[in-house]
Amino acid sequence: MRPRALEWSVENCTIGRAMAILGERWTVVVLREVFNGIFRFDDMRVRTGIPRQVLTNRLGVLVDNGILRRVPYREPGARARDEYRLTEMGFALYPMFVALREWGDRYLADPGGPPLETVHRGCGAPVHAKLVCEHGHEEITPRDVVPQPGPGAIRRAPAEV
């Protein structure tokens, strides 16, 4: 039996579109830094070792795609520069970063444990990513989820299937 997904085109796949923006290692590293409170170019460059031109390019892609915005600042006696701050679109990526960190902690951490924890500011308890449905069901596993065509799905022509 052929998978039903083969009946539908992937030409307008939003995962593919997201990965066109986020799918490069240094882009994810830049976002990690911003989520961790590192907003300035030189601080990012020194902390991560990203080559200057690569960092410039990655920040430009994130700004051009509405994930980061430039915020001018000026240190006393220095020229004006920009900090890079998250937009609402950028903040919306946070659950993905929590899930990615949890996966890395589970499978890739050093024997001493993970290098970073995310905790709730209000009580100090660890924060986790989890699947929930719009009706409030929690504790959903990937095996409880079924992909199906959405309202923007494009059916492939019979000859393509």
Coordinates of N, CA and C in Angstrom, one line a residue:
M1 N 0.8 -1.2 0.0 CA 0.0 0.0 0.0 C 0.9 1.2 0.0
R2 N 0.6 2.2 -0.9 CA 1.4 3.4 -1.0 C 0.9 4.4 0.1
P3 N 1.8 5.2 0.7 CA 1.4 6.2 1.6 C 0.5 7.2 1.0
R4 N -0.5 7.6 1.7 CA -1.5 8.6 1.3 C -0.8 9.9 1.0
A5 N 0.3 10.2 1.7 CA 0.9 11.5 1.6 C 1.5 11.7 0.1
L6 N 1.7 10.6 -0.6 CA 2.1 10.8 -2.0 C 1.1 11.4 -2.9
E7 N -0.1 11.5 -2.5 CA -1.2 12.1 -3.3 C -1.1 13.7 -3.2
W8 N -0.3 14.2 -2.3 CA -0.3 15.6 -2.1 C 1.1 16.2 -2.4
S9 N 1.1 17.4 -3.0 CA 2.3 18.1 -3.4 C 3.0 18.6 -2.1
V10 N 4.3 18.8 -2.2 CA 5.1 19.4 -1.1 C 5.6 20.8 -1.6
E11 N 5.2 21.3 -2.7 CA 5.7 22.5 -3.3 C 5.4 23.7 -2.4
N12 N 4.4 23.7 -1.5 CA 4.1 24.8 -0.6 C 4.3 24.4 0.8
C13 N 5.2 23.4 1.1 CA 5.4 22.9 2.4 C 6.0 24.0 3.3
T14 N 5.4 24.2 4.4 CA 5.9 25.3 5.3 C 7.1 24.8 6.1
I15 N 7.3 23.5 6.3 CA 8.5 23.0 6.9 C 9.7 23.3 6.0
G16 N 9.5 23.0 4.7 CA 10.6 23.4 3.7 C 10.9 24.9 3.7
R17 N 9.8 25.7 3.8 CA 10.1 27.1 3.8 C 10.8 27.6 5.0
A18 N 10.4 27.0 6.2 CA 11.1 27.3 7.4 C 12.5 26.9 7.4
M19 N 12.8 25.7 6.8 CA 14.2 25.3 6.8 C 15.0 26.1 5.8
A20 N 14.4 26.7 4.8 CA 15.1 27.5 3.9 C 15.7 28.7 4.6
I21 N 15.0 29.1 5.7 CA 15.5 30.2 6.5 C 16.4 29.7 7.7
L22 N 16.0 28.7 8.4 CA 16.6 28.3 9.6 C 17.6 27.1 9.4
G23 N 17.6 26.5 8.3 CA 18.3 25.2 8.1 C 19.8 25.2 8.1
E24 N 20.4 26.3 8.3 CA 21.9 26.3 8.3 C 22.4 26.4 9.7
R25 N 23.4 25.7 10.0 CA 23.9 25.6 11.4 C 24.1 26.9 12.1
W26 N 24.8 27.8 11.4 CA 25.1 29.1 12.0 C 23.9 30.0 12.3
T27 N 22.9 29.8 11.5 CA 21.6 30.5 11.8 C 21.0 30.1 13.1
V28 N 21.0 28.8 13.4 CA 20.5 28.3 14.6 C 21.4 28.7 15.8
V29 N 22.7 28.8 15.6 CA 23.6 29.2 16.6 C 23.3 30.7 17.0
V30 N 23.1 31.5 15.9 CA 22.8 32.9 16.2 C 21.5 33.1 17.0
L31 N 20.5 32.3 16.6 CA 19.2 32.4 17.4 C 19.4 31.9 18.8
R32 N 20.2 30.9 19.0 CA 20.5 30.4 20.4 C 21.1 31.5 21.2
E33 N 22.0 32.3 20.6 CA 22.6 33.4 21.3 C 21.6 34.5 21.7
V34 N 20.8 34.8 20.7 CA 19.8 35.9 21.0 C 18.8 35.4 22.1
F35 N 18.4 34.1 22.0 CA 17.5 33.6 23.1 C 18.2 33.6 24.4
N36 N 19.5 33.5 24.4 CA 20.3 33.5 25.7 C 20.7 34.9 26.1
G37 N 20.2 36.0 25.4 CA 20.4 37.3 25.8 C 21.7 38.0 25.2
I38 N 22.3 37.4 24.2 CA 23.4 38.0 23.5 C 22.9 38.7 22.3
F39 N 22.9 40.0 22.3 CA 22.2 40.8 21.2 C 23.2 41.5 20.3
R40 N 24.4 41.7 20.7 CA 25.3 42.5 19.9 C 26.3 41.7 19.0
F41 N 26.5 42.2 17.9 CA 27.3 41.5 16.8 C 28.7 41.0 17.4
D42 N 29.5 41.9 18.0 CA 30.8 41.5 18.5 C 30.7 40.5 19.6
D43 N 29.7 40.6 20.5 CA 29.6 39.6 21.5 C 29.3 38.2 20.9
M44 N 28.4 38.2 19.9 CA 28.1 36.9 19.2 C 29.3 36.3 18.5
R45 N 30.0 37.2 17.8 CA 31.2 36.7 17.1 C 32.3 36.1 18.0
V46 N 32.6 36.8 19.1 CA 33.6 36.4 20.0 C 33.1 35.1 20.7
R47 N 31.9 35.1 21.2 CA 31.4 33.9 22.0 C 31.3 32.7 21.1
T48 N 30.9 32.8 19.8 CA 30.6 31.6 19.0 C 31.8 31.3 18.0
G49 N 32.6 32.2 17.7 CA 33.7 32.0 16.7 C 33.1 32.0 15.3
I50 N 31.9 32.5 15.1 CA 31.4 32.6 13.7 C 32.2 33.6 12.9
P51 N 32.7 33.3 11.8 CA 33.4 34.3 11.0 C 32.5 35.5 10.7
R52 N 33.2 36.7 10.7 CA 32.5 38.0 10.6 C 31.5 38.0 9.5
Q53 N 31.9 37.6 8.3 CA 31.0 37.7 7.1 C 29.8 36.7 7.2
V54 N 30.1 35.5 7.8 CA 29.0 34.6 8.0 C 28.0 35.1 8.9
L55 N 28.5 35.7 10.0 CA 27.5 36.3 11.0 C 26.7 37.4 10.4
T56 N 27.4 38.3 9.6 CA 26.7 39.4 8.9 C 25.6 38.8 8.1
N57 N 25.9 37.8 7.3 CA 24.9 37.2 6.4 C 23.8 36.5 7.1
R58 N 24.1 35.8 8.2 CA 23.0 35.1 8.9 C 22.1 36.1 9.6
L59 N 22.7 37.2 10.2 CA 21.8 38.2 10.8 C 21.0 38.9 9.8
G60 N 21.5 39.1 8.6 CA 20.8 39.8 7.5 C 19.6 38.9 7.1
V61 N 19.8 37.6 7.0 CA 18.7 36.7 6.6 C 17.6 36.7 7.7
L62 N 18.0 36.7 8.9 CA 17.0 36.7 10.0 C 16.2 38.0 10.1
V63 N 16.9 39.1 9.8 CA 16.2 40.4 9.8 C 15.3 40.5 8.5
D64 N 15.9 40.1 7.4 CA 15.1 40.2 6.2 C 13.8 39.3 6.2
N65 N 13.9 38.3 7.0 CA 12.7 37.4 7.1 C 11.8 37.7 8.3
G66 N 12.1 38.8 9.0 CA 11.2 39.2 10.1 C 11.4 38.5 11.4
I67 N 12.4 37.7 11.6 CA 12.7 37.0 12.8 C 13.4 37.8 13.8
L68 N 14.3 38.6 13.4 CA 15.0 39.6 14.2 C 14.8 41.0 13.7
R69 N 15.0 42.0 14.6 CA 14.9 43.4 14.1 C 16.2 44.1 14.7
R70 N 16.6 45.1 14.0 CA 17.7 45.9 14.4 C 17.3 47.0 15.4
V71 N 18.0 47.1 16.5 CA 17.7 48.2 17.4 C 19.0 49.0 17.7
P72 N 19.0 50.2 17.3 CA 20.3 51.0 17.4 C 20.6 51.3 18.9
Y73 N 21.9 51.3 19.1 CA 22.5 51.7 20.4 C 23.8 52.4 20.2
R74 N 24.3 53.1 21.2 CA 25.6 53.8 21.1 C 26.2 53.8 22.4
E75 N 27.4 53.2 22.5 CA 28.2 53.3 23.7 C 28.8 54.7 23.8
P76 N 29.0 55.2 24.9 CA 29.6 56.6 25.0 C 31.0 56.7 24.3
G77 N 31.1 57.7 23.4 CA 32.3 57.9 22.6 C 32.4 57.0 21.4
A78 N 31.5 56.1 21.1 CA 31.6 55.2 20.0 C 30.5 55.5 19.0
R79 N 30.7 54.9 17.8 CA 29.7 55.1 16.7 C 28.4 54.3 17.1
A80 N 27.4 54.7 16.4 CA 26.1 54.0 16.6 C 26.2 52.6 16.0
R81 N 25.6 51.6 16.6 CA 25.6 50.2 16.2 C 24.2 49.6 16.4
D82 N 24.0 48.4 15.9 CA 22.7 47.8 16.1 C 22.8 46.6 17.0
E83 N 21.8 46.4 17.8 CA 21.6 45.1 18.5 C 20.6 44.4 17.7
Y84 N 20.5 43.1 17.9 CA 19.5 42.2 17.2 C 18.6 41.7 18.2
R85 N 17.3 42.0 18.1 CA 16.2 41.6 19.0 C 15.2 40.8 18.3
L86 N 14.6 39.9 19.0 CA 13.6 39.0 18.5 C 12.3 39.8 18.2
T87 N 11.6 39.5 17.1 CA 10.3 39.9 16.8 C 9.3 38.9 17.4
E88 N 8.0 39.2 17.2 CA 7.0 38.2 17.6 C 7.3 36.9 16.8
M89 N 7.6 37.0 15.6 CA 7.9 35.8 14.8 C 9.1 35.0 15.3
G90 N 10.1 35.8 15.8 CA 11.2 35.1 16.4 C 10.9 34.5 17.7
F91 N 10.1 35.1 18.6 CA 9.8 34.5 19.8 C 9.0 33.3 19.6
A92 N 8.2 33.2 18.5 CA 7.4 32.0 18.3 C 8.3 30.8 18.0
L93 N 9.6 31.0 17.8 CA 10.5 29.8 17.6 C 10.9 29.2 18.9
Y94 N 10.7 29.8 20.0 CA 11.2 29.4 21.3 C 10.8 27.9 21.6
P95 N 9.5 27.5 21.4 CA 9.2 26.1 21.8 C 10.1 25.1 20.9
M96 N 10.4 25.5 19.7 CA 11.2 24.6 18.9 C 12.6 24.5 19.5
F97 N 13.1 25.6 20.0 CA 14.5 25.6 20.6 C 14.5 24.8 21.9
V98 N 13.4 24.9 22.7 CA 13.3 24.1 23.9 C 13.3 22.6 23.6
A99 N 12.5 22.2 22.5 CA 12.4 20.8 22.1 C 13.8 20.4 21.6
L100 N 14.4 21.2 20.8 CA 15.7 20.8 20.3 C 16.8 20.7 21.4
R101 N 16.7 21.6 22.4 CA 17.6 21.4 23.5 C 17.4 20.2 24.3
E102 N 16.1 19.9 24.6 CA 15.7 18.7 25.3 C 16.2 17.4 24.6
W103 N 16.1 17.4 23.3 CA 16.5 16.2 22.5 C 18.1 16.1 22.6
G104 N 18.8 17.3 22.5 CA 20.2 17.2 22.6 C 20.6 16.8 24.0
D105 N 19.9 17.3 25.0 CA 20.2 16.9 26.4 C 20.1 15.4 26.6
R106 N 19.0 14.8 26.0 CA 18.8 13.4 26.2 C 19.8 12.5 25.5
Y107 N 20.2 12.9 24.2 CA 21.0 12.1 23.4 C 22.5 12.5 23.2
L108 N 22.8 13.8 23.5 CA 24.1 14.3 23.1 C 24.9 14.9 24.2
A109 N 24.3 15.0 25.4 CA 25.0 15.7 26.5 C 26.2 15.0 27.0
D110 N 27.2 15.7 27.5 CA 28.4 15.1 28.1 C 27.9 14.3 29.4
P111 N 28.8 13.4 29.8 CA 28.4 12.7 31.0 C 28.1 13.5 32.3
G112 N 28.6 14.7 32.4 CA 28.3 15.6 33.5 C 26.9 16.2 33.4
G113 N 26.2 16.0 32.3 CA 24.9 16.6 32.1 C 24.9 17.7 31.1
P114 N 23.7 18.3 30.9 CA 23.6 19.3 29.9 C 24.2 20.7 30.4
P115 N 24.7 21.5 29.4 CA 25.3 22.7 29.8 C 24.3 23.9 30.1
L116 N 23.1 23.7 29.8 CA 22.1 24.8 30.0 C 20.7 24.1 30.4
E117 N 20.1 24.8 31.3 CA 18.7 24.5 31.6 C 17.8 25.6 31.4
T118 N 16.6 25.4 31.0 CA 15.6 26.4 30.9 C 14.6 26.2 32.0
V119 N 14.4 27.3 32.8 CA 13.5 27.2 34.0 C 12.5 28.3 33.9
H120 N 11.4 28.1 34.6 CA 10.3 29.0 34.7 C 10.8 30.2 35.6
R121 N 10.7 31.4 35.1 CA 11.2 32.5 35.9 C 10.4 32.7 37.2
G122 N 9.1 32.3 37.2 CA 8.3 32.4 38.4 C 8.6 31.5 39.5
C123 N 8.9 30.2 39.2 CA 9.1 29.3 40.3 C 10.4 28.5 40.2
G124 N 11.2 28.6 39.1 CA 12.5 27.9 39.0 C 12.4 26.5 38.5
A125 N 11.2 26.0 38.2 CA 11.1 24.6 37.8 C 11.5 24.5 36.3
P126 N 12.0 23.4 35.9 CA 12.4 23.2 34.5 C 11.2 23.3 33.5
V127 N 11.5 23.9 32.3 CA 10.5 24.1 31.3 C 10.7 23.0 30.2
H128 N 9.6 22.4 29.8 CA 9.6 21.4 28.7 C 8.7 21.7 27.6
A129 N 9.1 21.2 26.4 CA 8.2 21.2 25.3 C 7.3 20.0 25.3
K130 N 6.1 20.1 24.9 CA 5.2 18.9 24.8 C 4.1 19.2 23.8
L131 N 3.6 18.0 23.3 CA 2.5 18.1 22.3 C 1.2 18.1 23.1
V132 N 0.3 19.0 22.6 CA -1.1 19.1 23.2 C -2.0 19.4 22.0
C133 N -3.2 19.0 22.1 CA -4.2 19.3 21.0 C -5.0 20.5 21.4
E134 N -5.7 21.0 20.4 CA -6.6 22.2 20.7 C -7.7 21.9 21.7
H135 N -8.1 20.7 21.9 CA -9.1 20.3 22.8 C -8.6 20.1 24.2
G136 N -7.3 20.3 24.4 CA -6.7 20.2 25.7 C -6.1 18.9 26.1
H137 N -6.1 17.9 25.2 CA -5.5 16.6 25.5 C -4.0 16.8 25.6
E138 N -3.4 16.3 26.7 CA -2.0 16.4 26.9 C -1.4 15.0 26.9
E139 N -0.1 14.9 27.1 CA 0.6 13.7 27.1 C 0.5 13.0 25.7
I140 N 0.4 13.7 24.7 CA 0.3 13.2 23.3 C 1.7 12.8 22.9
T141 N 1.9 11.6 22.3 CA 3.1 11.1 21.8 C 3.1 11.3 20.2
P142 N 4.2 11.2 19.6 CA 4.2 11.3 18.1 C 3.4 10.2 17.5
R143 N 3.3 9.0 18.1 CA 2.4 7.9 17.6 C 0.9 8.2 17.7
D144 N 0.6 9.3 18.5 CA -0.8 9.7 18.7 C -1.2 10.7 17.6
V145 N -0.3 11.1 16.8 CA -0.5 12.2 15.8 C -0.6 11.6 14.4
V146 N -1.6 12.1 13.6 CA -1.8 11.6 12.2 C -1.7 12.9 11.3
P147 N -0.8 12.9 10.4 CA -0.7 14.0 9.4 C -1.9 13.8 8.4
Q148 N -2.4 14.9 8.1 CA -3.5 14.9 7.1 C -3.4 16.2 6.3
P149 N -4.0 16.2 5.1 CA -3.9 17.5 4.2 C -4.6 18.6 5.0
G150 N -4.0 19.8 4.9 CA -4.5 21.0 5.5 C -5.3 21.8 4.4
P151 N -5.8 22.9 4.8 CA -6.6 23.8 3.9 C -5.8 24.3 2.7
G152 N -4.5 24.4 2.8 CA -3.7 24.8 1.7 C -3.0 23.7 0.9
A153 N -3.4 22.5 1.2 CA -2.8 21.3 0.5 C -3.2 21.4 -1.0
I154 N -2.2 20.9 -1.8 CA -2.4 20.9 -3.3 C -2.3 19.4 -3.7
R155 N -3.4 18.9 -4.3 CA -3.4 17.5 -4.7 C -2.5 17.4 -6.0
R156 N -1.7 16.4 -6.0 CA -0.8 16.1 -7.2 C -1.7 15.5 -8.3
A157 N -1.2 15.8 -9.5 CA -1.9 15.3 -10.7 C -1.8 13.8 -10.7
P158 N -2.8 13.0 -11.2 CA -2.8 11.6 -11.2 C -1.6 11.0 -11.8
A159 N -1.0 11.6 -12.8 CA 0.2 11.1 -13.5 C 1.4 11.2 -12.6
E160 N 1.4 12.1 -11.6 CA 2.5 12.3 -10.7 C 2.5 11.3 -9.6
V161 N 1.3 10.8 -9.3 CA 1.2 9.9 -8.1 C 1.7 8.6 -8.3

